Short mmCIF file of C-alpha atoms in Angstrom, two decimals:
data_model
loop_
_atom_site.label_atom_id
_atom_site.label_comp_id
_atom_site.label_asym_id
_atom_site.label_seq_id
_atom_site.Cartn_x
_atom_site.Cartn_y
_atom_site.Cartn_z
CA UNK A 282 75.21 -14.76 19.50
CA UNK A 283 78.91 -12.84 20.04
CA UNK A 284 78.36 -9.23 20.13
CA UNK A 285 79.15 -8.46 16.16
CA UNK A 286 82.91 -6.41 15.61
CA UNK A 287 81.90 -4.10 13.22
CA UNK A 288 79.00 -3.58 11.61
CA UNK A 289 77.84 -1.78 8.17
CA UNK A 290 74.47 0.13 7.45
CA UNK A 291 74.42 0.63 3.53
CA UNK A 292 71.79 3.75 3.06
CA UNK A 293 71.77 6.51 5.32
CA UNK A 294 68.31 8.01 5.29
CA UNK A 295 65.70 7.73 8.29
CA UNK A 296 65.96 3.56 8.70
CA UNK A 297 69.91 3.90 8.54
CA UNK A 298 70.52 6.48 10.77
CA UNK A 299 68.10 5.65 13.19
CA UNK A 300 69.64 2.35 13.46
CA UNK A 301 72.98 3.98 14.33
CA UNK A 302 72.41 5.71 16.48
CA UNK A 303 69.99 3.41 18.26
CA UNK A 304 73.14 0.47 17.90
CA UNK A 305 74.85 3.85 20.53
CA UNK A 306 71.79 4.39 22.64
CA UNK A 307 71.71 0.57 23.80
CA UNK A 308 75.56 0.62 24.40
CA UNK A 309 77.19 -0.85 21.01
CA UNK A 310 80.59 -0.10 21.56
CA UNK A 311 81.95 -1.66 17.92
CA UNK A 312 83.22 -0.31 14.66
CA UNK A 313 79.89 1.82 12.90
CA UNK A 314 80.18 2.49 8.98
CA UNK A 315 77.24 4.31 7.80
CA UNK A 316 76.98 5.01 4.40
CA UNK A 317 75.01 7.30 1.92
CA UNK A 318 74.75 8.50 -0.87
CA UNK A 319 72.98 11.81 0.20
CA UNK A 320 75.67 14.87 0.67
CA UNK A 321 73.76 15.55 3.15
CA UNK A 322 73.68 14.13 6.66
CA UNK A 323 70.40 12.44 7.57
CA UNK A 324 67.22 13.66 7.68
CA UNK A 325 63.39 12.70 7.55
CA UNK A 326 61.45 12.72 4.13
CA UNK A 327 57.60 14.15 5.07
CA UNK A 328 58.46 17.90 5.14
CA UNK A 329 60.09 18.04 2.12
CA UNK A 330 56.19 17.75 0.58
CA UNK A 331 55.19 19.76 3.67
CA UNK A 332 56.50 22.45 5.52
CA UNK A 333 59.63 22.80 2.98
CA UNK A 334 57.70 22.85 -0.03
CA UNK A 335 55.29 25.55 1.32
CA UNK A 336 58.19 27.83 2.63
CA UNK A 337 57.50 27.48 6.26
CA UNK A 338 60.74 25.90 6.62
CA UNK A 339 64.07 26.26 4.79
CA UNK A 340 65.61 22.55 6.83
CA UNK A 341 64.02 19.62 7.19
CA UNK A 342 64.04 17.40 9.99
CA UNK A 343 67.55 16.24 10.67
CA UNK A 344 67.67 12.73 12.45
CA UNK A 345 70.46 13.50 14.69
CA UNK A 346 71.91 17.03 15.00
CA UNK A 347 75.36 18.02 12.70
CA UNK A 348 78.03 16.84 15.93
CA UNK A 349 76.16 13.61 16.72
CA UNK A 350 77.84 11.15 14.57
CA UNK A 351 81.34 12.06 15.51
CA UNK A 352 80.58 12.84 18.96
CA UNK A 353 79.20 8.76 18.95
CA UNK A 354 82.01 7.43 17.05
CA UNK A 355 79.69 6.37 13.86
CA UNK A 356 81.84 6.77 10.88
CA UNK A 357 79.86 8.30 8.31
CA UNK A 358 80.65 8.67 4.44
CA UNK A 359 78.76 10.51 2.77
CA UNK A 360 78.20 11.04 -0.94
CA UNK A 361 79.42 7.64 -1.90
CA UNK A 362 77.61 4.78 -3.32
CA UNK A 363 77.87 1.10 -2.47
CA UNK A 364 78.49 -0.95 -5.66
CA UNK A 365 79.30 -4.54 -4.97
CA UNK A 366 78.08 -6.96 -1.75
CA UNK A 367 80.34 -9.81 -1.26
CA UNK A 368 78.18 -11.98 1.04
CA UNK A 369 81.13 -15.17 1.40
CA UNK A 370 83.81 -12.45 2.20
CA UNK A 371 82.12 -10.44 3.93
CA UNK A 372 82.66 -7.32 1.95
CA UNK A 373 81.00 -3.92 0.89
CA UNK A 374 82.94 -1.92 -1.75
CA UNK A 375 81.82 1.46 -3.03
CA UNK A 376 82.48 3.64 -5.48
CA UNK A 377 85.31 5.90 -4.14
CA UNK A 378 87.02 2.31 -4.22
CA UNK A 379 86.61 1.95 -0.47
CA UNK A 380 86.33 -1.56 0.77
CA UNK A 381 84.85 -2.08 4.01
CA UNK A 382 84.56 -5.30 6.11
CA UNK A 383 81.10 -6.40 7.85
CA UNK A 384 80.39 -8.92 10.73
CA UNK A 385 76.72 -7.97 10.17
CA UNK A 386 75.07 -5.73 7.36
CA UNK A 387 72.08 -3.23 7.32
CA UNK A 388 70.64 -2.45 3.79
CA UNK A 389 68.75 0.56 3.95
CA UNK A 390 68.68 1.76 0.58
CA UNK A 391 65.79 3.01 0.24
CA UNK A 392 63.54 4.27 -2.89
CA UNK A 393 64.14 6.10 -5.90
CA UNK A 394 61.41 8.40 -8.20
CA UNK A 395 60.05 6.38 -10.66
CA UNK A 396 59.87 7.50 -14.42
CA UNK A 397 57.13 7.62 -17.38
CA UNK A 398 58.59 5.74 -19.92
CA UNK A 399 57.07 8.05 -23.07
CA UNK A 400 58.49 10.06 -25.04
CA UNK A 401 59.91 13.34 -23.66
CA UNK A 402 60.72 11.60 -20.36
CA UNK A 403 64.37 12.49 -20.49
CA UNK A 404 63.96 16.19 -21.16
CA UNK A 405 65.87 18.28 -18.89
CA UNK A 406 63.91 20.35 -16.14
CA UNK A 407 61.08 17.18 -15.32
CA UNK A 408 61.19 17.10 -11.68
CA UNK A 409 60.75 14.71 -9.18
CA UNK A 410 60.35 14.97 -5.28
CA UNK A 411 63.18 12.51 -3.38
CA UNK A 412 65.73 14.05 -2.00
CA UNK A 413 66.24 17.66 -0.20
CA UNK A 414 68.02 19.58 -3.20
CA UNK A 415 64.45 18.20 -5.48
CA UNK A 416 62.39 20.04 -2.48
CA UNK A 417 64.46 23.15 -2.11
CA UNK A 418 64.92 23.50 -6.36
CA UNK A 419 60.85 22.29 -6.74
CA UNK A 420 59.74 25.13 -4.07
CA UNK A 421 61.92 27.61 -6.19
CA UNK A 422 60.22 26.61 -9.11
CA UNK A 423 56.61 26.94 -7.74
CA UNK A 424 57.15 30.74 -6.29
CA UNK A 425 57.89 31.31 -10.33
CA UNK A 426 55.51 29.31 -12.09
CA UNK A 427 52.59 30.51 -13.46
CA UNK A 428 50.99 27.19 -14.77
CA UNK A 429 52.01 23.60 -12.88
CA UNK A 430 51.14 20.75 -13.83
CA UNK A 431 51.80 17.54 -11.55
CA UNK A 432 51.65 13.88 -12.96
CA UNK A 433 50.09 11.34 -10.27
CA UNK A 434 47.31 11.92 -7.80
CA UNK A 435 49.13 9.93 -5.03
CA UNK A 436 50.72 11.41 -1.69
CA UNK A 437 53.04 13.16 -3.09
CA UNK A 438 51.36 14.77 -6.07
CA UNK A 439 48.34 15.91 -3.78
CA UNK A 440 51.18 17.31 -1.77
CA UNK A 441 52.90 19.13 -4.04
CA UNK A 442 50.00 20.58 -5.37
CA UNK A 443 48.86 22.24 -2.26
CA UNK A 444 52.06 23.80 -2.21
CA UNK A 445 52.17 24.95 -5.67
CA UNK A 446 48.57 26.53 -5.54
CA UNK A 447 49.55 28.15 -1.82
CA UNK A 448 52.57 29.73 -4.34
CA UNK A 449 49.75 31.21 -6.60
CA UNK A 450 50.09 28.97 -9.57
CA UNK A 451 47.56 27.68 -11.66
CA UNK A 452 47.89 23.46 -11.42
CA UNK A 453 46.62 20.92 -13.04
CA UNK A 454 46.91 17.05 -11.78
CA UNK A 455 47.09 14.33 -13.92
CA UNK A 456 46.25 11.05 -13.46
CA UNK A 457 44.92 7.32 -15.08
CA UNK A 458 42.84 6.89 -12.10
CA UNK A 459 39.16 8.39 -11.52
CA UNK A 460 40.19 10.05 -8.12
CA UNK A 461 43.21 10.78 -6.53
CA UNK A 462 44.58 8.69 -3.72
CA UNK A 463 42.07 5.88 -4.64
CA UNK A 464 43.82 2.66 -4.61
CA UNK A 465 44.63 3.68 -0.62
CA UNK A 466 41.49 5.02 0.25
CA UNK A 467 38.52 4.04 -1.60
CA UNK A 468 36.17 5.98 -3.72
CA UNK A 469 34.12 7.57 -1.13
CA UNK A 470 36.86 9.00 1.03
CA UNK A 471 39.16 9.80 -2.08
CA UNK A 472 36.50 11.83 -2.86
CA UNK A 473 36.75 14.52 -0.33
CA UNK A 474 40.66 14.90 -1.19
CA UNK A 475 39.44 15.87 -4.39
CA UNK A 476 36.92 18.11 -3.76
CA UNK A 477 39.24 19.83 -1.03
CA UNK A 478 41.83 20.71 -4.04
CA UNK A 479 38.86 21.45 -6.42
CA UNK A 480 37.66 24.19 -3.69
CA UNK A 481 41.20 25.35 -3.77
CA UNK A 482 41.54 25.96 -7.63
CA UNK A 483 43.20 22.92 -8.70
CA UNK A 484 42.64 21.56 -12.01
CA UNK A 485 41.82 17.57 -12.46
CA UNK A 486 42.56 15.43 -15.49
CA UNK A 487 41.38 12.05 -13.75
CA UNK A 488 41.36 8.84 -15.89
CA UNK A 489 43.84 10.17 -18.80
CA UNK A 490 47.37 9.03 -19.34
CA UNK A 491 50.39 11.04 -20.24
CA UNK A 492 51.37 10.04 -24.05
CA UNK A 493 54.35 12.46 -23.40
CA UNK A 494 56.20 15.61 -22.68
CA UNK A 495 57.04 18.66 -24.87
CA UNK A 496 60.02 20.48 -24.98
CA UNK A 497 63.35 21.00 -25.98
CA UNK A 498 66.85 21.91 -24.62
CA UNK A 499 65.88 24.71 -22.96
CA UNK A 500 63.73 22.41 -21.19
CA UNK A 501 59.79 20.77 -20.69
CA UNK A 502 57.47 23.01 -21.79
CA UNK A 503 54.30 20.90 -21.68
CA UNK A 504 53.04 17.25 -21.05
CA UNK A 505 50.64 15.61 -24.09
CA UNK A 506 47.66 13.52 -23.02
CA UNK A 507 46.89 10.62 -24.76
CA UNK A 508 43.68 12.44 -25.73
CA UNK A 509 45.44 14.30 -28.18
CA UNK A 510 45.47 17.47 -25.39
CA UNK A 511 48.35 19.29 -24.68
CA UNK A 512 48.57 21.01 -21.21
CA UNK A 513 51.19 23.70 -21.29
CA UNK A 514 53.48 24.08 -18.21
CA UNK A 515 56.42 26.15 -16.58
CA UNK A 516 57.05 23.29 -14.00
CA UNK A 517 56.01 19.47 -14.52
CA UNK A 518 56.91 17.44 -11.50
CA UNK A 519 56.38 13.74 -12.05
CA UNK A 520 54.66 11.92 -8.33
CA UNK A 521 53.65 8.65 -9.80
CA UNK A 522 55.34 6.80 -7.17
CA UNK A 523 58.88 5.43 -6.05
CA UNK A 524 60.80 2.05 -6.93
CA UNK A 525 62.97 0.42 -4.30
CA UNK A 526 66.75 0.70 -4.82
CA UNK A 527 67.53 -3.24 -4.68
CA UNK A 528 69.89 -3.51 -7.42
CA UNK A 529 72.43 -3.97 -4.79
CA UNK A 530 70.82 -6.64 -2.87
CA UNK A 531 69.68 -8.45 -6.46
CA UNK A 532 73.32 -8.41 -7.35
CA UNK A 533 74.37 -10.25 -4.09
CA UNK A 534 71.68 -12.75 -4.51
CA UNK A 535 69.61 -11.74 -2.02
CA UNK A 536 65.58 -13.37 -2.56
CA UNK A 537 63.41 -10.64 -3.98
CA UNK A 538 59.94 -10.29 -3.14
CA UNK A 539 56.83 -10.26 -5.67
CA UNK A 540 56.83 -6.75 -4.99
CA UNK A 541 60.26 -5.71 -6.00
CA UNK A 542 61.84 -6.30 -2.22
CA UNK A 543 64.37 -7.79 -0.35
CA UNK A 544 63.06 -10.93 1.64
CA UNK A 545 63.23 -10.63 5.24
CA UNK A 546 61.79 -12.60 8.30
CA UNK A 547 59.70 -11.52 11.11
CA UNK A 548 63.03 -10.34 12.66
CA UNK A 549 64.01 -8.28 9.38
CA UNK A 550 66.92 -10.51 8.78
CA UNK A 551 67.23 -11.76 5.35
CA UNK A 552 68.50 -15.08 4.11
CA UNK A 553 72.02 -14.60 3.88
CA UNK A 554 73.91 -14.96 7.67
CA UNK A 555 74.01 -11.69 9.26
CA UNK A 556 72.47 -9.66 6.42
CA UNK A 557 69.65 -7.34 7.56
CA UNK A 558 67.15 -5.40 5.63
CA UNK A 559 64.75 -2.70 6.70
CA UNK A 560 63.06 0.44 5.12
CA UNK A 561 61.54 0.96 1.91
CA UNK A 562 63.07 -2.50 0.77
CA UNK A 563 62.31 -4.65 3.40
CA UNK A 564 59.52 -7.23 2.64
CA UNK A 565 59.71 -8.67 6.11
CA UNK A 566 57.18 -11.33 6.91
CA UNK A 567 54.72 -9.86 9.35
CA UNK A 568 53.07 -11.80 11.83
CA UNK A 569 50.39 -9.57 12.12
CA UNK A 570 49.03 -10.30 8.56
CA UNK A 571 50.31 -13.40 7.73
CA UNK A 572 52.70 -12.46 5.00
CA UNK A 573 55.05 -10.21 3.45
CA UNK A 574 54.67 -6.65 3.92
CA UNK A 575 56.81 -3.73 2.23
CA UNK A 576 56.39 -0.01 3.52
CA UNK A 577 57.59 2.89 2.52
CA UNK A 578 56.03 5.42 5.61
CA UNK A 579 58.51 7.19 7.31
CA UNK A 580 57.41 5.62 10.23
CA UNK A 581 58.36 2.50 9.02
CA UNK A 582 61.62 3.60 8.28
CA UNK A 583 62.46 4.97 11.75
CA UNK A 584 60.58 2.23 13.75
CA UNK A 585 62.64 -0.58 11.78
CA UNK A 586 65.81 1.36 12.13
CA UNK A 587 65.27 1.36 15.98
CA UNK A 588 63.88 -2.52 15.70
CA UNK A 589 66.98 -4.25 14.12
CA UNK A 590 69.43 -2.32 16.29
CA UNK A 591 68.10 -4.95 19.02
CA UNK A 592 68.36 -7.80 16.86
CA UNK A 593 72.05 -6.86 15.55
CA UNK A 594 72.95 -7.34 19.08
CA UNK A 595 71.77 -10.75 19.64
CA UNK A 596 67.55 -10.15 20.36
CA UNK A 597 65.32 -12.46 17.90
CA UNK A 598 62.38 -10.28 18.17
CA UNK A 599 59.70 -9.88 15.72
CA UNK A 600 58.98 -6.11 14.13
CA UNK A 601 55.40 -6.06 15.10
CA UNK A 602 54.22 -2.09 14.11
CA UNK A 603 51.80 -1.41 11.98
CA UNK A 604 52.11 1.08 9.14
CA UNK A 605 51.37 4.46 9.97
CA UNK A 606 51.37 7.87 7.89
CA UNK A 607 50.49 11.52 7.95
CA UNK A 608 49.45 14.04 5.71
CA UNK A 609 48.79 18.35 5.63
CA UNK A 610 47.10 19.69 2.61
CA UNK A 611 45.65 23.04 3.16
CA UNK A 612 43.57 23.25 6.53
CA UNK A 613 42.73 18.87 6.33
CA UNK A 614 45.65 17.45 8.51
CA UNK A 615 44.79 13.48 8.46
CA UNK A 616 46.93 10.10 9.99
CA UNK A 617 46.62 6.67 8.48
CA UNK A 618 46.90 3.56 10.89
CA UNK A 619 46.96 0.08 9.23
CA UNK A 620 46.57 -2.04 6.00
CA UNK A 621 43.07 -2.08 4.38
CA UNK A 622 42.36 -3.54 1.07
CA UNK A 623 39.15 -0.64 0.07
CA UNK A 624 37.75 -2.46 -2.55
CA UNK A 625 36.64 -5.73 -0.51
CA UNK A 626 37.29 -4.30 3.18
CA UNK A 627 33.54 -2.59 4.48
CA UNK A 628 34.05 1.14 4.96
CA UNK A 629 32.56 3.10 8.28
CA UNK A 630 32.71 6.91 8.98
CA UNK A 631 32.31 8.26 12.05
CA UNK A 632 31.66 12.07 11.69
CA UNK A 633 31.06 14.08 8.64
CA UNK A 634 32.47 13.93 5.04
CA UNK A 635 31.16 16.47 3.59
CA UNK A 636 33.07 19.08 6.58
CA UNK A 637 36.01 17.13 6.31
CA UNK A 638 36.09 16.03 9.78
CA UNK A 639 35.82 12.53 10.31
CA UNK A 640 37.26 9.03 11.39
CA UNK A 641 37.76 6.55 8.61
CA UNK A 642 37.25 3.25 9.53
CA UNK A 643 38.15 -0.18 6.99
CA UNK A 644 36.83 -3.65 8.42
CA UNK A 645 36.85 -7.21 7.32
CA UNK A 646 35.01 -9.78 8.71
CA UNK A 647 34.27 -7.61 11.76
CA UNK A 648 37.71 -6.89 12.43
CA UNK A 649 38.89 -3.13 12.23
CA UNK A 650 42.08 -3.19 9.45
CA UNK A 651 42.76 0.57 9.05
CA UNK A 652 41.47 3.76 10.60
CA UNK A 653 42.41 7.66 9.15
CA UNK A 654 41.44 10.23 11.39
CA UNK A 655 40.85 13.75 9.41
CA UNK A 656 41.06 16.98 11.38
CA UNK A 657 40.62 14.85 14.51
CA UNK A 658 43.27 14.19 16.96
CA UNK A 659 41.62 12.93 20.58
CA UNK A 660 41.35 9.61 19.39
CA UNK A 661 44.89 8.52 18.37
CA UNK A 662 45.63 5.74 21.02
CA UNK A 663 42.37 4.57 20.61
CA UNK A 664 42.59 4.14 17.00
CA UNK A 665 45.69 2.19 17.31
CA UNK A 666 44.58 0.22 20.13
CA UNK A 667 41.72 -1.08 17.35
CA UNK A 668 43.51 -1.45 14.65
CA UNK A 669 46.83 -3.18 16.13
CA UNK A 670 44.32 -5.34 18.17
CA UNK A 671 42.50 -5.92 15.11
CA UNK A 672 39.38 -5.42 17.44
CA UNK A 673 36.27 -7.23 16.64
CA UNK A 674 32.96 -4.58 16.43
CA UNK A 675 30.00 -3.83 14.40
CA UNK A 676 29.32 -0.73 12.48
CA UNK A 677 27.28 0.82 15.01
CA UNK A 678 29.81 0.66 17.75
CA UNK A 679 32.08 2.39 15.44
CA UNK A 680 29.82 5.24 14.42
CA UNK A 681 28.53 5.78 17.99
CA UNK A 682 30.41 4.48 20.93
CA UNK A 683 33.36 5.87 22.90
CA UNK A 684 36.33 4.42 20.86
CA UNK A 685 38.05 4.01 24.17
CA UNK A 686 36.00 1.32 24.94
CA UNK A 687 36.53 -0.73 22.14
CA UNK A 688 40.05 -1.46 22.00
#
């Protein structure tokens, strides 16, 4: 495989960037088009529900500093979209009319909010949490508001609301499910995120759906519960989750996955010669499992942006990680390592729930497929020693022996 000419990354969040620069670090000396719609350059996504969104920060966490992609000769546009993938010419246009040749292509286009389609869910002033202008407006907001009230009991909406009630407004979550954070984490351990917010004020409307938003003009003013209730509100942020941006890759003819993807192989490479996909889009077929796998951690992001740089240059290596995240919500600071399925995988604690400081534990058939360590932090290698390893141990080892040994 000929070292590639030139070679374009559409998306320049985390997986983008990080690919660019890591093309540099292992001595690409070719043509690098980066390209984003942000106006900003790069940067991570986890403190803008953090550290931003409390006001311990006013940046977030750049990926490379403001010289970098000059000083490495990575052109970067920013502020435009790419419209149109020509796969037989080779060809990326956008829409500042640019047209820009490829030898090999990155998609890294990452995820958008999604949106309740009811009634009221164009009024102006419904906020999501994407980008670092939604985390800079939404922490403006909060120091205001008097009554919040978030929609989705996810990441994100847990989140938020720690920051909103650490602002000294009254909130209120809202969510179809019986416990926030349940499809990832089970009932029993979804259980002590709740009754961490409920000890901090928040206010839970579990199992309801939204039948709409009030408001006018001006702006939301409340969101109606298919109950009939009505929950007023100077700030509604909508957290029910985000929906890869593949509209590009559909339009090329790139394979979609079941789960709204872009096909990739173990390698990340998708169908089409020299087209590459990583990030929140990539369903990549993971060894590890078996199948296809879509993430959208920020680890994932960076870890596959560093990953394909390697395989643009002629490696055929498989991306082997598994997913990882973190989360801070008040004083419970907690990392996620793994895929578990929580309503058929067996679930082991080591620790105490009640205290909120524990190890997590998901197995299946014996074999350890996730582990979240909450307000513990010795026993991070170990943990990901057992899960990548998919280590083989009962119960009792788990509760009781020194992880260290089981890996």
């Amino acid at each position: 495989m000929s070292e590639p000419r030139k070679i374009v990354i559409v998306g320049a969040g985390l997986a983008g960037a990080t690919a660019a620069g890591t093309l540099r670090e292992r001595g690409y000396a070719g043509e690098i088009l980066l390209l984003g719609t942000d106006t900003h350059r790069p940067y991570e996504l986890p403190p803008l529900s953090k550290g931003l969104l409390m006001g311990n920060t006013d940046e977030p966490d750049w990926v490379h500093d403001a010289g970098f992609y000059e000083e490495k000769d990575i052109a970067f546009l920013s502020g435009v979209t790419a419209t149109k993938i020509e796969l037989g010419s080779r060809l990326v246009h956008d829409d500042a009319g640019g047209e820009h040749r490829f030898d090999r292509l990155v998609l890294a286009t990452g995820s958008e909010p999604r949106s309740l389609p009811v009634p009221g869910g164009d009024l102006p002033g419904l906020r999501t949490l994407r980008t670092l202008d939604d985390a800079l407006a939404l922490r403006s907001a909060f120091k205001d508001a008097e009554q919040v009230v978030i929609v989705g009991a996810g990441w994100i909406g847990t989140e938020a609301a720690a920051a909103a009630r650490e602002h000294g407004a009254e909130v209120t979550v809202v969510d179809q499910v019986g416990s926030p954070l349940l499809a990832v984490l089970g009932e029993q351990v979804s259980d002590v995120f709740k009754d961490l917010h409920t000890a901090h004020g928040v206010n839970w409307r579990l199992g309801e759906g939204v039948a709409g938003f009030t408001g006018g003009s001006d702006g939301v003013t409340g969101v109606r519960l298919q109950s009939g209730d009505e929950l007023p509100a100077d700030v509604v942020l909508v957290a029910v989750g985000a929906a890869p941006r593949i509209d590009l890759a559909h339009a090329a003819g790139l394979e979609l996955s079941d789960d709204g993807g872009v096909c990739a192989d173990a390698g990340l490479r998708t169908a089409a010669p020299d087209v590459y996909a990583i990030g929140d889009i990539a369903a990549h077929f993971h060894p590890r499992y078996g199948k296809r796998v879509r993430v959208e951690h920020w680890s994932n992001a960076k870890w596959q942006g560093e990953h394909v740089a390697g395989n643009l240059l002629g490696e055929n290596e498989p991306y082997l990680k598994s997913p990882y995240f973190f989360s801070d919500q008040y004083d419970l600071g907690c990392e996620y390592r793994g895929l578990a399925d929580p309503e058929t995988d067996q679930l082991v604690v080591r620790g105490d729930l009640a205290a909120r400081d524990f190890t997590a534990f998901w197995t299946r058939d014996g074999q350890v497929t996730a582990a979240m360590n909450v307000n513990q932090w010795d026993d991070g290698d170990a943990l990901k020693a057992l899960v990548d390893g998919r280590a083989t141990v009962t119960a009792e080892q788990l509760e009781t022996a020194d992880l260290k040994s089981l890996g």
